[in-house]
Amino acid sequence: MRGRTKWLPSGRFALAAALVCVPLVLVLFGPLFAGEPGPRATSFTLGGGHWLGTDFVGRDVWRQVLLGGRPVVVVALAATTLAYLVALPVGLISALTHRTWLEEVLMRPLDVLLAVPSLLMILLVASVFSPGAGGLALLVALVNIPDAARIVRAAAADVASRPAVEALRMQGESWWRIAVGHVGRSILRPLAADAGVRLTGALYLVATAAFLGIGVAPDAADWAVMVDRNRTGLFVQPWAVVVPALLIVTLTMGCNLLFDALLLSTERADVRNGVRHGVRARDHVKEPRP
């Protein structure tokens, strides 16, 4: 049982790393090996020097796969980063302020945004404007800010209620040192766990928006666009749909499993450290004399 328990986190981590490795390698190095576009062939055909066949306009599917991962991942990473750039100060200010009106001003508008489904919000904005890749990143960040801010506020409020924070206030420490130096450092672990889940959700939203034609050109080299535009030839040339779809699923699943494995390993490390410190403290306690 001990060997199995010890193996479980490393096994999860190895599986997650293996799942994430393939799409990330294509994202990082795929454009370097894509080369120049060759002459177009007949749509939805196999062979003829095309490893994975051709797509709906006769382009080489393998070259599109090499080029199509970077837009999805870059937009998802940018959206997650932008969401936390807004959610962190809003959540920390709401948790540390003693002014109820300030907390209401900061959090109530976010509750309104939280009541609207994420994909519906993106569709509503996209029906009025035509966002590019940067606009799509801003939209995905916007729909992630309310939830992220509430999580930051909840984690920070628990730390802010401790006597150590009140002692720092009484000592005259600056708000910046209390918020960032003490509270922010104490909530790094729950924020890291939330970041993994949020990045997975951002990948899902970006891929779904691209699948619906939001933020990308109809013939762009994008994994989600490839799934959408090539589905008419699924039963003729399936690789143009199956390969990018598998890469999107593998990337989102691998990211989720990777952060779960990291969180599980850190939790078990905390338990072991707590038990070790508890044993040390017990050893220093003197037994009462009879």
CSV table of C-alpha atoms in Angstrom, one decimal:
chain,number,residue,atom,x,y,z
A,1,MET,CA,0.0,0.0,0.0
A,2,ARG,CA,2.9,2.3,0.8
A,3,GLY,CA,4.5,1.7,-2.5
A,4,ARG,CA,1.3,2.3,-4.4
A,5,THR,CA,0.6,5.6,-2.5
A,6,LYS,CA,4.2,6.7,-3.2
A,7,TRP,CA,3.9,5.8,-6.9
A,8,LEU,CA,0.5,7.5,-7.5
A,9,PRO,CA,1.6,11.2,-7.7
A,10,SER,CA,4.6,10.4,-9.9
A,11,GLY,CA,2.5,8.2,-12.2
A,12,ARG,CA,0.0,11.0,-12.6
A,13,PHE,CA,2.7,13.5,-13.3
A,14,ALA,CA,4.3,11.3,-15.9
A,15,LEU,CA,1.0,10.7,-17.6
A,16,ALA,CA,0.2,14.4,-17.6
A,17,ALA,CA,3.7,15.4,-18.8
A,18,ALA,CA,3.4,12.9,-21.7
A,19,LEU,CA,0.0,14.2,-22.7
A,20,VAL,CA,1.2,17.8,-22.6
A,21,CYS,CA,4.5,17.2,-24.3
A,22,VAL,CA,3.3,16.4,-27.8
A,23,PRO,CA,1.1,19.4,-28.4
A,24,LEU,CA,3.5,21.8,-26.7
A,25,VAL,CA,6.4,20.6,-28.8
A,26,LEU,CA,4.3,21.3,-31.9
A,27,VAL,CA,3.3,24.7,-30.5
A,28,LEU,CA,6.9,25.7,-29.8
A,29,PHE,CA,8.8,24.2,-32.7
A,30,GLY,CA,6.2,23.5,-35.3
A,31,PRO,CA,6.4,26.8,-37.1
A,32,LEU,CA,10.2,26.4,-37.4
A,33,PHE,CA,9.8,23.2,-39.4
A,34,ALA,CA,6.7,24.1,-41.3
A,35,GLY,CA,8.6,25.4,-44.3
A,36,GLU,CA,7.2,27.2,-47.3
A,37,PRO,CA,3.7,26.4,-48.5
A,38,GLY,CA,3.8,24.0,-51.5
A,39,PRO,CA,1.4,24.0,-54.4
A,40,ARG,CA,-2.2,23.1,-53.6
A,41,ALA,CA,-3.6,19.7,-54.5
A,42,THR,CA,-7.1,18.3,-54.7
A,43,SER,CA,-9.2,18.8,-51.6
A,44,PHE,CA,-9.5,16.0,-49.1
A,45,THR,CA,-7.0,13.6,-50.7
A,46,LEU,CA,-4.4,11.3,-49.3
A,47,GLY,CA,-0.9,10.6,-50.6
A,48,GLY,CA,1.0,12.7,-53.1
A,49,GLY,CA,3.7,13.6,-50.6
A,50,HIS,CA,1.2,14.8,-48.0
A,51,TRP,CA,1.6,12.7,-44.8
A,52,LEU,CA,-1.8,13.6,-43.4
A,53,GLY,CA,-3.5,14.4,-46.7
A,54,THR,CA,-4.9,17.7,-47.8
A,55,ASP,CA,-7.6,20.0,-46.3
A,56,PHE,CA,-10.7,21.6,-47.7
A,57,VAL,CA,-8.7,23.9,-50.0
A,58,GLY,CA,-6.0,21.5,-50.9
A,59,ARG,CA,-3.3,22.6,-48.4
A,60,ASP,CA,-1.0,20.2,-46.7
A,61,VAL,CA,-2.6,19.1,-43.4
A,62,TRP,CA,0.7,18.4,-41.7
A,63,ARG,CA,1.9,21.9,-42.4
A,64,GLN,CA,-1.4,23.3,-41.0
A,65,VAL,CA,-1.0,21.2,-37.9
A,66,LEU,CA,2.6,22.6,-37.3
A,67,LEU,CA,1.3,26.1,-37.6
A,68,GLY,CA,-2.1,25.8,-36.0
A,69,GLY,CA,-1.2,25.3,-32.3
A,70,ARG,CA,0.5,28.5,-31.5
A,71,PRO,CA,-2.5,30.8,-31.9
A,72,VAL,CA,-4.7,28.7,-29.6
A,73,VAL,CA,-2.1,28.4,-26.8
A,74,VAL,CA,-0.8,32.0,-27.0
A,75,VAL,CA,-4.3,33.5,-26.9
A,76,ALA,CA,-5.3,31.2,-23.9
A,77,LEU,CA,-2.1,32.1,-22.0
A,78,ALA,CA,-2.6,35.8,-22.7
A,79,ALA,CA,-6.2,35.6,-21.6
A,80,THR,CA,-5.3,33.8,-18.3
A,81,THR,CA,-2.5,36.3,-17.6
A,82,LEU,CA,-4.8,39.3,-18.2
A,83,ALA,CA,-7.5,37.9,-16.0
A,84,TYR,CA,-5.1,37.5,-13.1
A,85,LEU,CA,-3.6,41.0,-13.6
A,86,VAL,CA,-7.1,42.4,-12.9
A,87,ALA,CA,-8.4,39.7,-10.4
A,88,LEU,CA,-5.4,39.8,-8.1
A,89,PRO,CA,-5.5,43.5,-7.1
A,90,VAL,CA,-9.3,43.5,-7.0
A,91,GLY,CA,-9.5,40.4,-4.8
A,92,LEU,CA,-6.7,41.6,-2.5
A,93,ILE,CA,-8.2,45.0,-2.0
A,94,SER,CA,-11.6,43.6,-1.3
A,95,ALA,CA,-10.2,41.1,1.2
A,96,LEU,CA,-8.0,43.6,3.1
A,97,THR,CA,-10.2,46.7,3.1
A,98,HIS,CA,-12.3,47.8,6.1
A,99,ARG,CA,-14.5,49.9,3.9
A,100,THR,CA,-17.7,48.0,3.0
A,101,TRP,CA,-18.6,50.4,0.3
A,102,LEU,CA,-15.3,49.9,-1.5
A,103,GLU,CA,-15.8,46.1,-1.4
A,104,GLU,CA,-19.3,46.5,-2.8
A,105,VAL,CA,-18.1,48.8,-5.6
A,106,LEU,CA,-15.4,46.3,-6.6
A,107,MET,CA,-17.3,43.0,-6.3
A,108,ARG,CA,-20.9,43.7,-7.3
A,109,PRO,CA,-20.2,44.5,-11.0
A,110,LEU,CA,-18.2,41.3,-11.2
A,111,ASP,CA,-21.2,39.4,-9.8
A,112,VAL,CA,-23.3,40.8,-12.7
A,113,LEU,CA,-20.7,39.5,-15.2
A,114,LEU,CA,-20.6,36.2,-13.4
A,115,ALA,CA,-24.3,35.7,-14.0
A,116,VAL,CA,-23.9,35.7,-17.8
A,117,PRO,CA,-22.6,32.4,-19.3
A,118,SER,CA,-19.0,32.8,-20.7
A,119,LEU,CA,-19.7,31.6,-24.2
A,120,LEU,CA,-22.9,33.7,-24.5
A,121,MET,CA,-20.9,36.9,-23.4
A,122,ILE,CA,-18.3,36.2,-26.1
A,123,LEU,CA,-21.0,35.6,-28.8
A,124,LEU,CA,-22.9,38.8,-27.8
A,125,VAL,CA,-19.7,41.0,-28.0
A,126,ALA,CA,-18.6,39.2,-31.3
A,127,SER,CA,-22.0,40.0,-32.8
A,128,VAL,CA,-21.3,43.7,-32.4
A,129,PHE,CA,-17.6,43.9,-33.0
A,130,SER,CA,-15.2,41.6,-35.0
A,131,PRO,CA,-12.4,40.8,-32.6
A,132,GLY,CA,-9.0,39.6,-33.8
A,133,ALA,CA,-6.7,37.4,-31.8
A,134,GLY,CA,-6.0,40.3,-29.3
A,135,GLY,CA,-9.7,41.0,-29.0
A,136,LEU,CA,-10.5,37.3,-28.4
A,137,ALA,CA,-7.9,37.2,-25.6
A,138,LEU,CA,-9.5,40.3,-24.0
A,139,LEU,CA,-13.0,38.7,-24.2
A,140,VAL,CA,-11.8,35.4,-22.6
A,141,ALA,CA,-10.0,37.4,-19.9
A,142,LEU,CA,-13.1,39.4,-19.3
A,143,VAL,CA,-15.3,36.4,-18.7
A,144,ASN,CA,-12.7,34.9,-16.4
A,145,ILE,CA,-12.1,37.9,-14.2
A,146,PRO,CA,-15.2,37.6,-11.9
A,147,ASP,CA,-14.6,34.0,-10.9
A,148,ALA,CA,-10.8,34.5,-10.5
A,149,ALA,CA,-11.4,37.7,-8.4
A,150,ARG,CA,-13.8,35.9,-6.1
A,151,ILE,CA,-11.4,33.0,-5.6
A,152,VAL,CA,-8.5,35.5,-4.8
A,153,ARG,CA,-10.8,37.3,-2.4
A,154,ALA,CA,-11.9,34.2,-0.6
A,155,ALA,CA,-8.3,32.9,-0.2
A,156,ALA,CA,-7.0,36.3,0.9
A,157,ALA,CA,-9.8,36.9,3.3
A,158,ASP,CA,-9.0,33.7,5.2
A,159,VAL,CA,-5.4,34.9,5.6
A,160,ALA,CA,-6.3,38.5,6.3
A,161,SER,CA,-8.4,37.4,9.3
A,162,ARG,CA,-5.4,35.9,11.1
A,163,PRO,CA,-3.7,37.7,14.0
A,164,ALA,CA,-0.4,38.0,12.1
A,165,VAL,CA,-2.0,40.4,9.6
A,166,GLU,CA,-3.5,42.5,12.4
A,167,ALA,CA,-0.1,42.6,14.1
A,168,LEU,CA,1.5,43.8,10.9
A,169,ARG,CA,-1.1,46.6,10.7
A,170,MET,CA,-0.4,47.7,14.3
A,171,GLN,CA,3.3,47.8,13.5
A,172,GLY,CA,2.6,50.3,10.8
A,173,GLU,CA,3.5,48.1,7.8
A,174,SER,CA,2.5,49.4,4.4
A,175,TRP,CA,-0.5,48.0,2.6
A,176,TRP,CA,1.7,46.8,-0.2
A,177,ARG,CA,3.9,44.7,2.1
A,178,ILE,CA,0.9,43.2,3.9
A,179,ALA,CA,-1.0,42.4,0.7
A,180,VAL,CA,1.8,41.2,-1.4
A,181,GLY,CA,4.5,40.2,1.1
A,182,HIS,CA,2.3,38.3,3.5
A,183,VAL,CA,-1.2,37.6,2.2
A,184,GLY,CA,-0.2,37.2,-1.5
A,185,ARG,CA,2.6,34.8,-0.6
A,186,SER,CA,0.3,32.8,1.6
A,187,ILE,CA,-2.3,32.2,-1.1
A,188,LEU,CA,0.2,31.1,-3.9
A,189,ARG,CA,-0.8,27.5,-3.6
A,190,PRO,CA,-4.6,27.8,-4.1
A,191,LEU,CA,-3.9,30.4,-6.8
A,192,ALA,CA,-1.6,27.9,-8.6
A,193,ALA,CA,-4.3,25.3,-8.5
A,194,ASP,CA,-6.9,27.7,-9.8
A,195,ALA,CA,-4.5,28.8,-12.6
A,196,GLY,CA,-4.3,25.3,-13.9
A,197,VAL,CA,-8.1,25.0,-14.0
A,198,ARG,CA,-8.5,28.5,-15.5
A,199,LEU,CA,-5.9,27.8,-18.2
A,200,THR,CA,-7.8,24.7,-19.2
A,201,GLY,CA,-11.0,26.7,-19.3
A,202,ALA,CA,-9.4,29.4,-21.4
A,203,LEU,CA,-8.1,26.8,-23.9
A,204,TYR,CA,-11.7,25.5,-24.2
A,205,LEU,CA,-13.2,28.9,-24.7
A,206,VAL,CA,-10.5,29.9,-27.3
A,207,ALA,CA,-10.9,26.7,-29.2
A,208,THR,CA,-14.7,27.0,-29.1
A,209,ALA,CA,-14.6,30.6,-30.2
A,210,ALA,CA,-12.3,29.8,-33.1
A,211,PHE,CA,-14.5,26.8,-34.0
A,212,LEU,CA,-17.4,29.3,-34.3
A,213,GLY,CA,-15.2,31.7,-36.4
A,214,ILE,CA,-14.7,34.3,-33.7
A,215,GLY,CA,-11.3,36.0,-33.6
A,216,VAL,CA,-9.7,34.1,-36.5
A,217,ALA,CA,-9.9,34.1,-40.3
A,218,PRO,CA,-12.0,31.4,-41.9
A,219,ASP,CA,-9.0,29.8,-43.5
A,220,ALA,CA,-6.5,30.5,-40.7
A,221,ALA,CA,-3.9,27.9,-39.6
A,222,ASP,CA,-5.6,27.1,-36.3
A,223,TRP,CA,-6.4,23.7,-34.8
A,224,ALA,CA,-10.0,24.7,-34.0
A,225,VAL,CA,-10.6,26.2,-37.4
A,226,MET,CA,-9.2,23.1,-39.0
A,227,VAL,CA,-11.8,21.0,-37.1
A,228,ASP,CA,-14.6,23.3,-38.2
A,229,ARG,CA,-13.6,23.8,-41.8
A,230,ASN,CA,-12.6,20.2,-42.6
A,231,ARG,CA,-15.5,18.4,-41.0
A,232,THR,CA,-17.4,18.2,-44.3
A,233,GLY,CA,-14.7,15.8,-45.5
A,234,LEU,CA,-14.5,13.8,-42.3
A,235,PHE,CA,-15.5,10.5,-43.9
A,236,VAL,CA,-13.3,11.1,-47.0
A,237,GLN,CA,-10.1,12.4,-45.3
A,238,PRO,CA,-10.5,12.1,-41.5
A,239,TRP,CA,-6.9,13.2,-40.5
A,240,ALA,CA,-7.7,16.9,-41.2
A,241,VAL,CA,-10.2,16.7,-38.4
A,242,VAL,CA,-9.0,14.0,-36.1
A,243,VAL,CA,-5.4,15.2,-35.6
A,244,PRO,CA,-6.2,18.8,-34.6
A,245,ALA,CA,-9.1,17.7,-32.4
A,246,LEU,CA,-6.9,15.1,-30.6
A,247,LEU,CA,-4.2,17.7,-30.1
A,248,ILE,CA,-6.7,20.1,-28.5
A,249,VAL,CA,-8.2,17.4,-26.2
A,250,THR,CA,-4.7,16.2,-25.3
A,251,LEU,CA,-3.5,19.6,-24.4
A,252,THR,CA,-6.5,20.5,-22.2
A,253,MET,CA,-6.6,17.1,-20.5
A,254,GLY,CA,-2.8,17.1,-19.9
A,255,CYS,CA,-2.8,20.6,-18.4
A,256,ASN,CA,-5.6,19.6,-16.0
A,257,LEU,CA,-3.9,16.4,-15.0
A,258,LEU,CA,-0.6,18.2,-14.6
A,259,PHE,CA,-1.8,20.8,-12.2
A,260,ASP,CA,-3.8,18.1,-10.3
A,261,ALA,CA,-0.7,16.0,-9.9
A,262,LEU,CA,1.3,19.0,-8.7
A,263,LEU,CA,-1.4,20.0,-6.2
A,264,LEU,CA,-1.6,16.5,-4.9
A,265,SER,CA,2.2,16.2,-4.4
A,266,THR,CA,2.3,19.5,-2.6
A,267,GLU,CA,-0.6,18.6,-0.3
A,268,ARG,CA,1.2,15.3,0.6
A,269,ALA,CA,4.4,17.2,1.2
A,270,ASP,CA,2.6,19.5,3.6
A,271,VAL,CA,1.1,16.5,5.4
A,272,ARG,CA,4.5,14.9,5.8
A,273,ASN,CA,6.0,18.2,7.0
A,274,GLY,CA,3.2,18.7,9.4
A,275,VAL,CA,3.6,15.3,10.8
A,276,ARG,CA,7.3,15.7,11.1
A,277,HIS,CA,7.0,19.1,12.9
A,278,GLY,CA,4.4,17.6,15.1
A,279,VAL,CA,6.7,14.7,16.1
A,280,ARG,CA,9.5,17.2,16.8
A,281,ALA,CA,7.2,19.4,19.0
A,282,ARG,CA,6.1,16.3,20.9
A,283,ASP,CA,9.7,15.2,21.5
A,284,HIS,CA,10.4,18.6,23.1
A,285,VAL,CA,7.5,18.3,25.5
A,286,LYS,CA,8.6,17.0,28.9
A,287,GLU,CA,6.5,14.4,30.6
A,288,PRO,CA,5.1,15.5,34.0
A,289,ARG,CA,6.7,13.9,37.0
A,290,PRO,CA,4.5,11.5,38.9
